[in-house]
PDB file of N, CA and C in Angstrom:
ATOM      1  N   ASP X 198    -119.291-114.740  59.140  1.00 66.00           N
ATOM      2  CA  ASP X 198    -119.319-113.590  59.885  1.00 66.00           C
ATOM      3  C   ASP X 198    -118.200-113.715  60.934  1.00 66.00           C
ATOM      4  N   GLY X 199    -117.443-114.846  61.046  1.00 83.00           N
ATOM      5  CA  GLY X 199    -116.325-115.072  61.988  1.00 83.00           C
ATOM      6  C   GLY X 199    -116.657-115.121  63.505  1.00 83.00           C
ATOM      7  N   VAL X 200    -117.902-115.326  63.826  1.00 83.00           N
ATOM      8  CA  VAL X 200    -118.216-115.247  65.290  1.00 83.00           C
ATOM      9  C   VAL X 200    -118.155-116.719  65.665  1.00 83.00           C
ATOM     10  N   LYS X 201    -117.357-116.898  66.671  1.00 86.00           N
ATOM     11  CA  LYS X 201    -117.145-118.378  67.393  1.00 86.00           C
ATOM     12  C   LYS X 201    -117.874-118.542  68.720  1.00 86.00           C
ATOM     13  N   GLN X 202    -118.505-119.744  68.681  1.00 84.00           N
ATOM     14  CA  GLN X 202    -119.224-119.916  69.891  1.00 84.00           C
ATOM     15  C   GLN X 202    -118.670-121.331  70.507  1.00 84.00           C
ATOM     16  N   VAL X 203    -118.509-121.374  71.711  1.00 87.00           N
ATOM     17  CA  VAL X 203    -117.887-122.526  72.519  1.00 87.00           C
ATOM     18  C   VAL X 203    -119.070-122.804  73.608  1.00 87.00           C
ATOM     19  N   LEU X 204    -119.801-123.922  73.533  1.00 86.00           N
ATOM     20  CA  LEU X 204    -120.674-124.343  74.569  1.00 86.00           C
ATOM     21  C   LEU X 204    -119.884-124.733  75.761  1.00 86.00           C
ATOM     22  N   LEU X 205    -120.115-124.293  77.095  1.00 85.00           N
ATOM     23  CA  LEU X 205    -119.364-124.594  78.194  1.00 85.00           C
ATOM     24  C   LEU X 205    -119.898-125.771  79.094  1.00 85.00           C
ATOM     25  N   HIS X 206    -120.697-126.612  78.614  1.00 76.00           N
ATOM     26  CA  HIS X 206    -121.056-127.817  79.319  1.00 76.00           C
ATOM     27  C   HIS X 206    -121.561-128.657  78.291  1.00 76.00           C
ATOM     28  N   ALA X 207    -121.848-129.996  78.647  1.00 74.00           N
ATOM     29  CA  ALA X 207    -122.379-131.128  77.718  1.00 74.00           C
ATOM     30  C   ALA X 207    -123.620-130.605  77.366  1.00 74.00           C
ATOM     31  N   LEU X 208    -124.055-130.882  76.150  1.00 70.00           N
ATOM     32  CA  LEU X 208    -125.243-130.548  75.493  1.00 70.00           C
ATOM     33  C   LEU X 208    -126.491-131.319  76.136  1.00 70.00           C
ATOM     34  N   ASN X 209    -127.344-130.845  76.642  1.00 65.00           N
ATOM     35  CA  ASN X 209    -128.409-131.588  77.509  1.00 65.00           C
ATOM     36  C   ASN X 209    -129.635-131.005  77.034  1.00 65.00           C
ATOM     37  N   THR X 210    -130.637-131.522  76.285  1.00 66.00           N
ATOM     38  CA  THR X 210    -131.841-130.952  75.917  1.00 66.00           C
ATOM     39  C   THR X 210    -132.683-130.466  77.117  1.00 66.00           C
ATOM     40  N   ASP X 211    -132.526-131.132  78.151  1.00 76.00           N
ATOM     41  CA  ASP X 211    -133.307-130.764  79.483  1.00 76.00           C
ATOM     42  C   ASP X 211    -132.593-129.721  80.266  1.00 76.00           C
ATOM     43  N   ALA X 212    -131.617-129.058  79.888  1.00 80.00           N
ATOM     44  CA  ALA X 212    -130.909-128.046  80.639  1.00 80.00           C
ATOM     45  C   ALA X 212    -131.908-126.764  80.927  1.00 80.00           C
ATOM     46  N   ARG X 213    -131.735-126.390  82.098  1.00 82.00           N
ATOM     47  CA  ARG X 213    -132.468-125.144  82.373  1.00 82.00           C
ATOM     48  C   ARG X 213    -131.902-123.811  81.830  1.00 82.00           C
ATOM     49  N   LEU X 214    -130.503-123.923  81.627  1.00 86.00           N
ATOM     50  CA  LEU X 214    -129.719-122.839  81.199  1.00 86.00           C
ATOM     51  C   LEU X 214    -128.520-123.306  80.200  1.00 86.00           C
ATOM     52  N   VAL X 215    -128.455-122.566  79.328  1.00 87.00           N
ATOM     53  CA  VAL X 215    -127.244-122.854  78.348  1.00 87.00           C
ATOM     54  C   VAL X 215    -126.317-121.681  78.473  1.00 87.00           C
ATOM     55  N   ALA X 216    -124.958-122.063  78.734  1.00 90.00           N
ATOM     56  CA  ALA X 216    -123.864-121.191  78.851  1.00 90.00           C
ATOM     57  C   ALA X 216    -122.900-121.380  77.729  1.00 90.00           C
ATOM     58  N   ARG X 217    -122.486-120.428  77.139  1.00 90.00           N
ATOM     59  CA  ARG X 217    -121.563-120.439  75.945  1.00 90.00           C
ATOM     60  C   ARG X 217    -120.590-119.316  76.029  1.00 90.00           C
ATOM     61  N   MET X 218    -119.398-119.481  75.510  1.00 92.00           N
ATOM     62  CA  MET X 218    -118.531-118.352  75.234  1.00 92.00           C
ATOM     63  C   MET X 218    -118.546-117.936  73.982  1.00 92.00           C
ATOM     64  N   VAL X 219    -118.769-116.524  73.698  1.00 90.00           N
ATOM     65  CA  VAL X 219    -119.016-116.148  72.222  1.00 90.00           C
ATOM     66  C   VAL X 219    -117.813-115.171  71.981  1.00 90.00           C
ATOM     67  N   GLU X 220    -117.278-115.390  70.762  1.00 90.00           N
ATOM     68  CA  GLU X 220    -116.163-114.271  70.429  1.00 90.00           C
ATOM     69  C   GLU X 220    -116.593-113.705  69.093  1.00 90.00           C
ATOM     70  N   TYR X 221    -116.523-112.314  69.192  1.00 88.00           N
ATOM     71  CA  TYR X 221    -117.014-111.667  67.999  1.00 88.00           C
ATOM     72  C   TYR X 221    -115.671-110.729  67.463  1.00 88.00           C
ATOM     73  N   PRO X 222    -115.280-111.069  66.306  1.00 88.00           N
ATOM     74  CA  PRO X 222    -113.997-110.443  65.695  1.00 88.00           C
ATOM     75  C   PRO X 222    -114.272-108.942  65.719  1.00 88.00           C
ATOM     76  N   GLN X 223    -113.357-108.112  65.599  1.00 86.00           N
ATOM     77  CA  GLN X 223    -113.244-106.745  65.418  1.00 86.00           C
ATOM     78  C   GLN X 223    -114.253-106.466  64.225  1.00 86.00           C
ATOM     79  N   GLY X 224    -115.295-105.607  64.492  1.00 80.00           N
ATOM     80  CA  GLY X 224    -116.117-105.176  63.412  1.00 80.00           C
ATOM     81  C   GLY X 224    -117.326-106.127  63.185  1.00 80.00           C
ATOM     82  N   ALA X 225    -117.350-107.179  63.901  1.00 79.00           N
ATOM     83  CA  ALA X 225    -118.523-108.072  63.652  1.00 79.00           C
ATOM     84  C   ALA X 225    -119.777-107.647  64.219  1.00 79.00           C
ATOM     85  N   SER X 226    -120.807-107.885  63.423  1.00 73.00           N
ATOM     86  CA  SER X 226    -122.130-107.211  63.880  1.00 73.00           C
ATOM     87  C   SER X 226    -123.269-108.351  63.351  1.00 73.00           C
ATOM     88  N   GLY X 227    -124.515-108.305  64.097  1.00 71.00           N
ATOM     89  CA  GLY X 227    -125.485-109.169  63.874  1.00 71.00           C
ATOM     90  C   GLY X 227    -126.744-108.874  64.588  1.00 71.00           C
ATOM     91  N   THR X 228    -127.622-109.868  64.619  1.00 70.00           N
ATOM     92  CA  THR X 228    -128.918-109.782  65.196  1.00 70.00           C
ATOM     93  C   THR X 228    -128.921-110.748  66.488  1.00 70.00           C
ATOM     94  N   MET X 229    -129.197-110.306  67.719  1.00 66.00           N
ATOM     95  CA  MET X 229    -129.536-111.268  68.642  1.00 66.00           C
ATOM     96  C   MET X 229    -130.776-111.675  68.581  1.00 66.00           C
ATOM     97  N   SER X 230    -131.797-111.028  68.354  1.00 61.00           N
ATOM     98  CA  SER X 230    -133.138-111.484  68.130  1.00 61.00           C
ATOM     99  C   SER X 230    -133.948-110.479  67.016  1.00 61.00           C
ATOM    100  N   GLU X 231    -134.816-110.959  66.495  1.00 57.00           N
ATOM    101  CA  GLU X 231    -135.779-110.300  65.528  1.00 57.00           C
ATOM    102  C   GLU X 231    -136.886-109.793  66.244  1.00 57.00           C
ATOM    103  N   GLY X 232    -137.447-108.586  65.833  1.00 58.00           N
ATOM    104  CA  GLY X 232    -138.562-108.007  66.507  1.00 58.00           C
ATOM    105  C   GLY X 232    -139.777-109.005  66.594  1.00 58.00           C
ATOM    106  N   GLY X 233    -140.313-109.017  67.721  1.00 61.00           N
ATOM    107  CA  GLY X 233    -141.467-109.917  67.876  1.00 61.00           C
ATOM    108  C   GLY X 233    -141.069-111.181  68.547  1.00 61.00           C
ATOM    109  N   GLN X 234    -139.835-111.568  68.455  1.00 67.00           N
ATOM    110  CA  GLN X 234    -139.405-112.643  69.084  1.00 67.00           C
ATOM    111  C   GLN X 234    -138.735-112.542  70.262  1.00 67.00           C
ATOM    112  N   PRO X 235    -139.137-113.200  71.447  1.00 72.00           N
ATOM    113  CA  PRO X 235    -138.712-112.832  72.746  1.00 72.00           C
ATOM    114  C   PRO X 235    -137.166-113.326  72.859  1.00 72.00           C
ATOM    115  N   ALA X 236    -136.336-112.474  73.465  1.00 77.00           N
ATOM    116  CA  ALA X 236    -135.023-112.727  73.802  1.00 77.00           C
ATOM    117  C   ALA X 236    -134.750-112.653  75.200  1.00 77.00           C
ATOM    118  N   CYS X 237    -134.235-113.616  75.868  1.00 86.00           N
ATOM    119  CA  CYS X 237    -133.869-113.456  77.357  1.00 86.00           C
ATOM    120  C   CYS X 237    -132.333-114.216  77.694  1.00 86.00           C
ATOM    121  N   SER X 238    -131.583-113.236  78.082  1.00 88.00           N
ATOM    122  CA  SER X 238    -130.129-113.733  78.298  1.00 88.00           C
ATOM    123  C   SER X 238    -129.551-112.852  79.194  1.00 88.00           C
ATOM    124  N   MET X 239    -128.375-113.400  79.635  1.00 92.00           N
ATOM    125  CA  MET X 239    -127.450-112.702  80.552  1.00 92.00           C
ATOM    126  C   MET X 239    -126.181-112.657  79.889  1.00 92.00           C
ATOM    127  N   VAL X 240    -125.594-111.485  79.733  1.00 91.00           N
ATOM    128  CA  VAL X 240    -124.407-111.212  78.961  1.00 91.00           C
ATOM    129  C   VAL X 240    -123.349-110.601  79.824  1.00 91.00           C
ATOM    130  N   TYR X 241    -122.146-111.214  79.945  1.00 95.00           N
ATOM    131  CA  TYR X 241    -121.049-110.782  80.854  1.00 95.00           C
ATOM    132  C   TYR X 241    -119.901-110.599  79.833  1.00 95.00           C
ATOM    133  N   VAL X 242    -119.406-109.284  79.869  1.00 95.00           N
ATOM    134  CA  VAL X 242    -118.237-109.240  78.771  1.00 95.00           C
ATOM    135  C   VAL X 242    -116.933-109.681  79.564  1.00 95.00           C
ATOM    136  N   LEU X 243    -116.219-110.474  78.891  1.00 96.00           N
ATOM    137  CA  LEU X 243    -114.892-111.083  79.228  1.00 96.00           C
ATOM    138  C   LEU X 243    -113.830-110.395  78.863  1.00 96.00           C
ATOM    139  N   GLU X 244    -113.863-109.865  77.636  1.00 95.00           N
ATOM    140  CA  GLU X 244    -112.831-108.995  77.036  1.00 95.00           C
ATOM    141  C   GLU X 244    -113.300-108.251  75.908  1.00 95.00           C
ATOM    142  N   GLY X 245    -112.716-106.952  75.777  1.00 93.00           N
ATOM    143  CA  GLY X 245    -113.241-106.071  74.921  1.00 93.00           C
ATOM    144  C   GLY X 245    -114.492-105.273  75.200  1.00 93.00           C
ATOM    145  N   LYS X 246    -115.138-104.874  73.989  1.00 93.00           N
ATOM    146  CA  LYS X 246    -116.488-103.901  74.325  1.00 93.00           C
ATOM    147  C   LYS X 246    -117.405-104.675  73.443  1.00 93.00           C
ATOM    148  N   GLN X 247    -118.814-104.764  73.795  1.00 91.00           N
ATOM    149  CA  GLN X 247    -119.802-105.118  73.136  1.00 91.00           C
ATOM    150  C   GLN X 247    -120.781-104.038  73.032  1.00 91.00           C
ATOM    151  N   GLN X 248    -121.268-103.764  71.864  1.00 89.00           N
ATOM    152  CA  GLN X 248    -122.275-102.600  71.531  1.00 89.00           C
ATOM    153  C   GLN X 248    -123.669-103.468  71.427  1.00 89.00           C
ATOM    154  N   MET X 249    -124.596-102.820  72.087  1.00 87.00           N
ATOM    155  CA  MET X 249    -126.017-103.499  71.990  1.00 87.00           C
ATOM    156  C   MET X 249    -126.937-102.323  71.497  1.00 87.00           C
ATOM    157  N   ASP X 250    -127.657-102.521  70.516  1.00 86.00           N
ATOM    158  CA  ASP X 250    -128.761-101.506  70.148  1.00 86.00           C
ATOM    159  C   ASP X 250    -130.020-102.101  69.970  1.00 86.00           C
ATOM    160  N   SER X 251    -131.125-101.433  70.427  1.00 82.00           N
ATOM    161  CA  SER X 251    -132.556-101.914  70.552  1.00 82.00           C
ATOM    162  C   SER X 251    -133.374-100.633  70.740  1.00 82.00           C
ATOM    163  N   GLY X 252    -134.397-100.481  69.831  1.00 80.00           N
ATOM    164  CA  GLY X 252    -135.475 -99.418  70.059  1.00 80.00           C
ATOM    165  C   GLY X 252    -134.858 -98.216  70.342  1.00 80.00           C
ATOM    166  N   GLY X 253    -133.750 -97.656  69.592  1.00 83.00           N
ATOM    167  CA  GLY X 253    -133.199 -96.442  69.668  1.00 83.00           C
ATOM    168  C   GLY X 253    -132.162 -96.232  70.846  1.00 83.00           C
ATOM    169  N   MET X 254    -132.217 -97.361  71.734  1.00 85.00           N
ATOM    170  CA  MET X 254    -131.081 -97.277  72.878  1.00 85.00           C
ATOM    171  C   MET X 254    -129.793 -98.025  72.388  1.00 85.00           C
ATOM    172  N   HIS X 255    -128.769 -97.296  72.879  1.00 88.00           N
ATOM    173  CA  HIS X 255    -127.384 -97.747  72.377  1.00 88.00           C
ATOM    174  C   HIS X 255    -126.651 -97.813  73.567  1.00 88.00           C
ATOM    175  N   GLU X 256    -126.178 -99.161  73.786  1.00 90.00           N
ATOM    176  CA  GLU X 256    -125.391 -99.178  75.067  1.00 90.00           C
ATOM    177  C   GLU X 256    -123.968-100.060  74.652  1.00 90.00           C
ATOM    178  N   VAL X 257    -123.049 -99.565  75.275  1.00 93.00           N
ATOM    179  CA  VAL X 257    -121.708-100.138  75.030  1.00 93.00           C
ATOM    180  C   VAL X 257    -121.301-100.908  76.460  1.00 93.00           C
ATOM    181  N   LEU X 258    -121.112-102.190  76.353  1.00 93.00           N
ATOM    182  CA  LEU X 258    -120.686-102.837  77.500  1.00 93.00           C
ATOM    183  C   LEU X 258    -119.116-103.147  77.418  1.00 93.00           C
ATOM    184  N   GLU X 259    -118.539-102.910  78.524  1.00 95.00           N
ATOM    185  CA  GLU X 259    -117.053-103.094  78.461  1.00 95.00           C
ATOM    186  C   GLU X 259    -116.640-104.094  79.349  1.00 95.00           C
ATOM    187  N   THR X 260    -115.357-104.469  79.266  1.00 96.00           N
ATOM    188  CA  THR X 260    -114.786-105.719  80.083  1.00 96.00           C
ATOM    189  C   THR X 260    -115.291-105.659  81.672  1.00 96.00           C
ATOM    190  N   GLY X 261    -115.918-106.720  82.068  1.00 97.00           N
ATOM    191  CA  GLY X 261    -116.358-106.642  83.270  1.00 97.00           C
ATOM    192  C   GLY X 261    -117.865-106.277  83.472  1.00 97.00           C
ATOM    193  N   ASP X 262    -118.562-105.820  82.407  1.00 97.00           N
ATOM    194  CA  ASP X 262    -119.861-105.280  82.562  1.00 97.00           C
ATOM    195  C   ASP X 262    -120.774-106.393  82.395  1.00 97.00           C
ATOM    196  N   CYS X 263    -121.913-106.364  82.816  1.00 95.00           N
ATOM    197  CA  CYS X 263    -122.989-107.520  82.843  1.00 95.00           C
ATOM    198  C   CYS X 263    -124.446-106.714  82.661  1.00 95.00           C
ATOM    199  N   ALA X 264    -125.095-107.620  81.585  1.00 90.00           N
ATOM    200  CA  ALA X 264    -126.402-107.018  81.318  1.00 90.00           C
ATOM    201  C   ALA X 264    -127.303-108.171  81.213  1.00 90.00           C
ATOM    202  N   TYR X 265    -128.627-107.949  81.785  1.00 90.00           N
ATOM    203  CA  TYR X 265    -129.640-108.927  81.642  1.00 90.00           C
ATOM    204  C   TYR X 265    -130.632-108.437  80.496  1.00 90.00           C
ATOM    205  N   VAL X 266    -130.954-109.226  79.609  1.00 86.00           N
ATOM    206  CA  VAL X 266    -131.659-108.800  78.580  1.00 86.00           C
ATOM    207  C   VAL X 266    -132.948-109.736  78.582  1.00 86.00           C
ATOM    208  N   ASP X 267    -134.031-108.987  78.443  1.00 85.00           N
ATOM    209  CA  ASP X 267    -135.486-109.716  78.441  1.00 85.00           C
ATOM    210  C   ASP X 267    -136.421-108.795  77.473  1.00 85.00           C
ATOM    211  N   SER X 268    -136.610-109.038  76.377  1.00 82.00           N
ATOM    212  CA  SER X 268    -137.229-108.224  75.462  1.00 82.00           C
ATOM    213  C   SER X 268    -137.732-108.840  74.248  1.00 82.00           C
ATOM    214  N   ASP X 269    -138.812-108.200  73.647  1.00 83.00           N
ATOM    215  CA  ASP X 269    -139.404-108.806  72.559  1.00 83.00           C
ATOM    216  C   ASP X 269    -139.011-107.839  71.279  1.00 83.00           C
ATOM    217  N   MET X 270    -138.286-106.822  71.583  1.00 82.00           N
ATOM    218  CA  MET X 270    -137.831-105.896  70.508  1.00 82.00           C
ATOM    219  C   MET X 270    -136.622-106.363  69.779  1.00 82.00           C
ATOM    220  N   ALA X 271    -136.363-106.119  68.539  1.00 81.00           N
ATOM    221  CA  ALA X 271    -135.243-106.692  67.797  1.00 81.00           C
ATOM    222  C   ALA X 271    -133.861-105.956  68.566  1.00 81.00           C
ATOM    223  N   ILE X 272    -132.999-106.791  68.597  1.00 83.00           N
ATOM    224  CA  ILE X 272    -131.670-106.391  69.402  1.00 83.00           C
ATOM    225  C   ILE X 272    -130.526-106.679  68.330  1.00 83.00           C
ATOM    226  N   ALA X 273    -129.751-105.699  68.075  1.00 82.00           N
ATOM    227  CA  ALA X 273    -128.597-105.769  67.345  1.00 82.00           C
ATOM    228  C   ALA X 273    -127.264-105.761  68.192  1.00 82.00           C
ATOM    229  N   TRP X 274    -126.217-106.417  67.858  1.00 83.00           N
ATOM    230  CA  TRP X 274    -124.985-106.443  68.575  1.00 83.00           C
ATOM    231  C   TRP X 274    -123.800-106.097  67.728  1.00 83.00           C
ATOM    232  N   GLY X 275    -122.794-105.735  68.178  1.00 80.00           N
ATOM    233  CA  GLY X 275    -121.648-105.724  67.504  1.00 80.00           C
ATOM    234  C   GLY X 275    -120.406-105.654  68.410  1.00 80.00           C
ATOM    235  N   ALA X 276    -119.310-105.843  67.885  1.00 86.00           N
ATOM    236  CA  ALA X 276    -117.909-105.795  68.502  1.00 86.00           C
ATOM    237  C   ALA X 276    -117.598-104.293  68.685  1.00 86.00           C
ATOM    238  N   GLY X 277    -117.674-103.543  69.748  1.00 81.00           N
ATOM    239  CA  GLY X 277    -117.421-102.243  69.805  1.00 81.00           C
ATOM    240  C   GLY X 277    -115.802-101.990  69.879  1.00 81.00           C
ATOM    241  N   GLY X 278    -115.368-100.814  69.579  1.00 78.00           N
ATOM    242  CA  GLY X 278    -113.940-100.521  69.683  1.00 78.00           C
ATOM    243  C   GLY X 278    -113.188-101.143  68.554  1.00 78.00           C
ATOM    244  N   THR X 279    -111.790-101.349  68.789  1.00 82.00           N
ATOM    245  CA  THR X 279    -110.956-101.762  67.763  1.00 82.00           C
ATOM    246  C   THR X 279    -110.534-103.278  67.857  1.00 82.00           C
ATOM    247  N   ASP X 280    -110.915-103.904  68.906  1.00 86.00           N
ATOM    248  CA  ASP X 280    -110.474-105.188  69.051  1.00 86.00           C
ATOM    249  C   ASP X 280    -111.704-106.206  69.137  1.00 86.00           C
ATOM    250  N   ARG X 281    -111.297-107.497  69.212  1.00 88.00           N
ATOM    251  CA  ARG X 281    -112.336-108.512  69.457  1.00 88.00           C
ATOM    252  C   ARG X 281    -113.146-108.376  70.720  1.00 88.00           C
ATOM    253  N   CYS X 282    -114.324-108.964  70.784  1.00 92.00           N
ATOM    254  CA  CYS X 282    -114.965-108.965  72.006  1.00 92.00           C
ATOM    255  C   CYS X 282    -115.325-110.523  72.491  1.00 92.00           C
ATOM    256  N   ARG X 283    -115.229-110.712  73.627  1.00 93.00           N
ATOM    257  CA  ARG X 283    -115.470-112.201  74.255  1.00 93.00           C
ATOM    258  C   ARG X 283    -116.464-112.039  75.336  1.00 93.00           C
ATOM    259  N   VAL X 284    -117.526-112.695  75.184  1.00 93.00           N
ATOM    260  CA  VAL X 284    -118.611-112.523  76.277  1.00 93.00           C
ATOM    261  C   VAL X 284    -118.951-113.941  76.817  1.00 93.00           C
ATOM    262  N   LEU X 285    -119.525-114.134  77.946  1.00 94.00           N
ATOM    263  CA  LEU X 285    -120.230-115.320  78.553  1.00 94.00           C
ATOM    264  C   LEU X 285    -121.603-114.977  78.390  1.00 94.00           C
ATOM    265  N   LEU X 286    -122.235-115.896  77.571  1.00 90.00           N
ATOM    266  CA  LEU X 286    -123.791-115.657  77.206  1.00 90.00           C
ATOM    267  C   LEU X 286    -124.568-116.856  77.989  1.00 90.00           C
ATOM    268  N   VAL X 287    -125.544-116.430  78.713  1.00 91.00           N
ATOM    269  CA  VAL X 287    -126.453-117.473  79.342  1.00 91.00           C
ATOM    270  C   VAL X 287    -127.828-117.312  78.818  1.00 91.00           C
ATOM    271  N   THR X 288    -128.429-118.422  78.268  1.00 87.00           N
ATOM    272  CA  THR X 288    -129.755-118.218  77.907  1.00 87.00           C
ATOM    273  C   THR X 288    -130.551-119.348  78.355  1.00 87.00           C
ATOM    274  N   PRO X 289    -131.869-119.347  78.414  1.00 86.00           N
ATOM    275  CA  PRO X 289    -132.717-120.243  78.724  1.00 86.00           C
ATOM    276  C   PRO X 289    -132.506-121.540  77.980  1.00 86.00           C
ATOM    277  N   GLY X 290    -132.484-122.811  78.525  1.00 81.00           N
ATOM    278  CA  GLY X 290    -132.440-123.896  77.859  1.00 81.00           C
ATOM    279  C   GLY X 290    -133.746-124.436  77.195  1.00 81.00           C
ATOM    280  N   ASN X 291    -133.913-125.507  76.825  1.00 71.00           N
ATOM    281  CA  ASN X 291    -135.072-126.254  76.215  1.00 71.00           C
ATOM    282  C   ASN X 291    -135.782-127.112  77.059  1.00 71.00           C
ATOM    283  N   ARG X 292    -135.826-126.880  78.419  1.00 54.00           N
ATOM    284  CA  ARG X 292    -136.422-127.766  79.293  1.00 54.00           C
ATOM    285  C   ARG X 292    -138.000-127.949  79.104  1.00 54.00           C
ATOM    286  N   HIS X 293    -138.096-129.231  79.031  1.00 50.00           N
ATOM    287  CA  HIS X 293    -139.759-129.613  78.819  1.00 50.00           C
ATOM    288  C   HIS X 293    -140.248-129.807  80.159  1.00 50.00           C
ATOM    289  N   GLU X 294    -141.138-129.112  80.655  1.00 48.00           N
ATOM    290  CA  GLU X 294    -141.942-129.457  81.930  1.00 48.00           C
ATOM    291  C   GLU X 294    -143.085-130.535  81.681  1.00 48.00           C
ATOM    292  N   GLY X 295    -143.166-131.453  82.571  1.00 43.00           N
ATOM    293  CA  GLY X 295    -144.101-132.344  82.293  1.00 43.00           C
ATOM    294  C   GLY X 295    -144.203-133.355  83.254  1.00 43.00           C
TER     295      GLY X 295
END
């Protein structure tokens, strides 16, 4: 699908948050989460436009826009516009409490 991801810190299984830069080529699309599977993330658009669709809602985030996503509905994404899209994506880590 051509999507590139770059982890922005050393991989640590106890990290509270995981930050990565994700680049979607023009026309790329996919699913951020499946229905019934919780998704929690913060998305900041670094370049281009990102389209997000969920439950009949259609949003286009442009360069400089930020969104907080916390849902168990299916979420589809795509590179909006005619150029690539780069985003900073922050998700919960795999921290084990104990």
